[in-house]
Amino acid sequence: MGKLIISSKQYALVDHDWVLALYPQTQGKMIPVLVQLSTGKWTTDLSLAFAQNSPAQHMLYTLKQFYGSELKHL
């Protein structure tokens, strides 16, 4: 039961004006959603210039460091 709960767990990190959320999908995949709170602009594609000019990569690294093996599929 624990594995099922962990596999459906959502993760998020707030960093000043930014939110990075990870939503579980099938087969252990995660969909990232990056939001800039001041503008309301968002994306699910972290390769776009918008995401590349944000703290998204650092936020993702921080989430991976904190949650460890729970986010091994990223």
Coordinates of C-alpha atoms in Angstrom, one line a residue:
M1 CA 0.0 0.0 0.0
G2 CA 2.9 2.4 0.8
K3 CA 4.2 2.1 -2.8
L4 CA 0.8 3.0 -4.2
I5 CA 0.5 6.0 -2.0
I6 CA 4.0 7.2 -2.9
S7 CA 3.4 6.7 -6.6
S8 CA 0.4 9.0 -6.5
K9 CA 2.1 11.7 -4.4
Q10 CA 2.3 15.2 -5.7
Y11 CA 5.3 17.4 -5.0
A12 CA 5.8 21.2 -5.1
L13 CA 8.3 23.8 -4.1
V14 CA 7.7 27.6 -3.8
D15 CA 10.7 29.8 -4.4
H16 CA 9.8 33.5 -4.0
D17 CA 7.8 34.3 -7.3
W18 CA 7.9 30.7 -8.6
V19 CA 6.2 27.4 -8.0
L20 CA 7.4 24.1 -9.4
A21 CA 4.9 21.2 -9.0
L22 CA 5.4 17.6 -10.0
Y23 CA 2.3 15.6 -10.8
P24 CA 2.4 11.8 -11.1
Q25 CA 1.5 10.1 -14.4
T26 CA 1.4 6.5 -15.4
Q27 CA 4.4 4.2 -15.1
G28 CA 6.2 6.4 -12.6
K29 CA 6.6 9.5 -14.8
M30 CA 6.1 13.0 -13.5
I31 CA 4.7 16.1 -15.3
P32 CA 6.4 19.3 -14.1
V33 CA 4.3 22.5 -13.9
L34 CA 6.3 25.7 -13.5
V35 CA 4.3 28.9 -12.6
Q36 CA 5.5 32.5 -12.2
L37 CA 3.1 33.8 -9.6
S38 CA 3.5 37.5 -10.5
T39 CA 2.5 37.0 -14.1
G40 CA 0.4 33.9 -14.0
K41 CA 2.5 32.5 -16.8
W42 CA 3.1 28.7 -16.7
T43 CA 4.5 25.8 -18.6
T44 CA 4.9 22.0 -18.5
D45 CA 8.0 22.2 -20.7
L46 CA 11.1 22.9 -18.8
S47 CA 13.1 23.2 -22.0
L48 CA 11.4 26.4 -23.1
A49 CA 13.3 29.8 -22.7
F50 CA 10.7 30.8 -20.1
A51 CA 11.7 27.9 -17.9
Q52 CA 15.4 28.1 -18.7
N53 CA 15.4 31.7 -17.4
S54 CA 13.8 30.7 -14.2
P55 CA 15.1 28.9 -11.1
A56 CA 13.3 25.7 -12.3
Q57 CA 16.5 23.6 -12.6
H58 CA 17.6 24.6 -9.1
M59 CA 14.1 23.9 -7.7
L60 CA 14.0 20.5 -9.4
Y61 CA 17.5 19.7 -7.9
T62 CA 16.2 20.8 -4.5
L63 CA 13.2 18.5 -4.7
K64 CA 15.3 15.6 -5.8
Q65 CA 17.7 16.2 -2.9
F66 CA 14.9 16.4 -0.4
Y67 CA 12.8 13.5 -1.6
G68 CA 15.6 11.2 -2.8
S69 CA 14.5 7.9 -4.1
E70 CA 10.8 9.0 -4.3
L71 CA 11.8 11.1 -7.3
K72 CA 14.3 8.7 -8.9
H73 CA 12.3 8.6 -12.2
L74 CA 13.2 12.2 -13.0

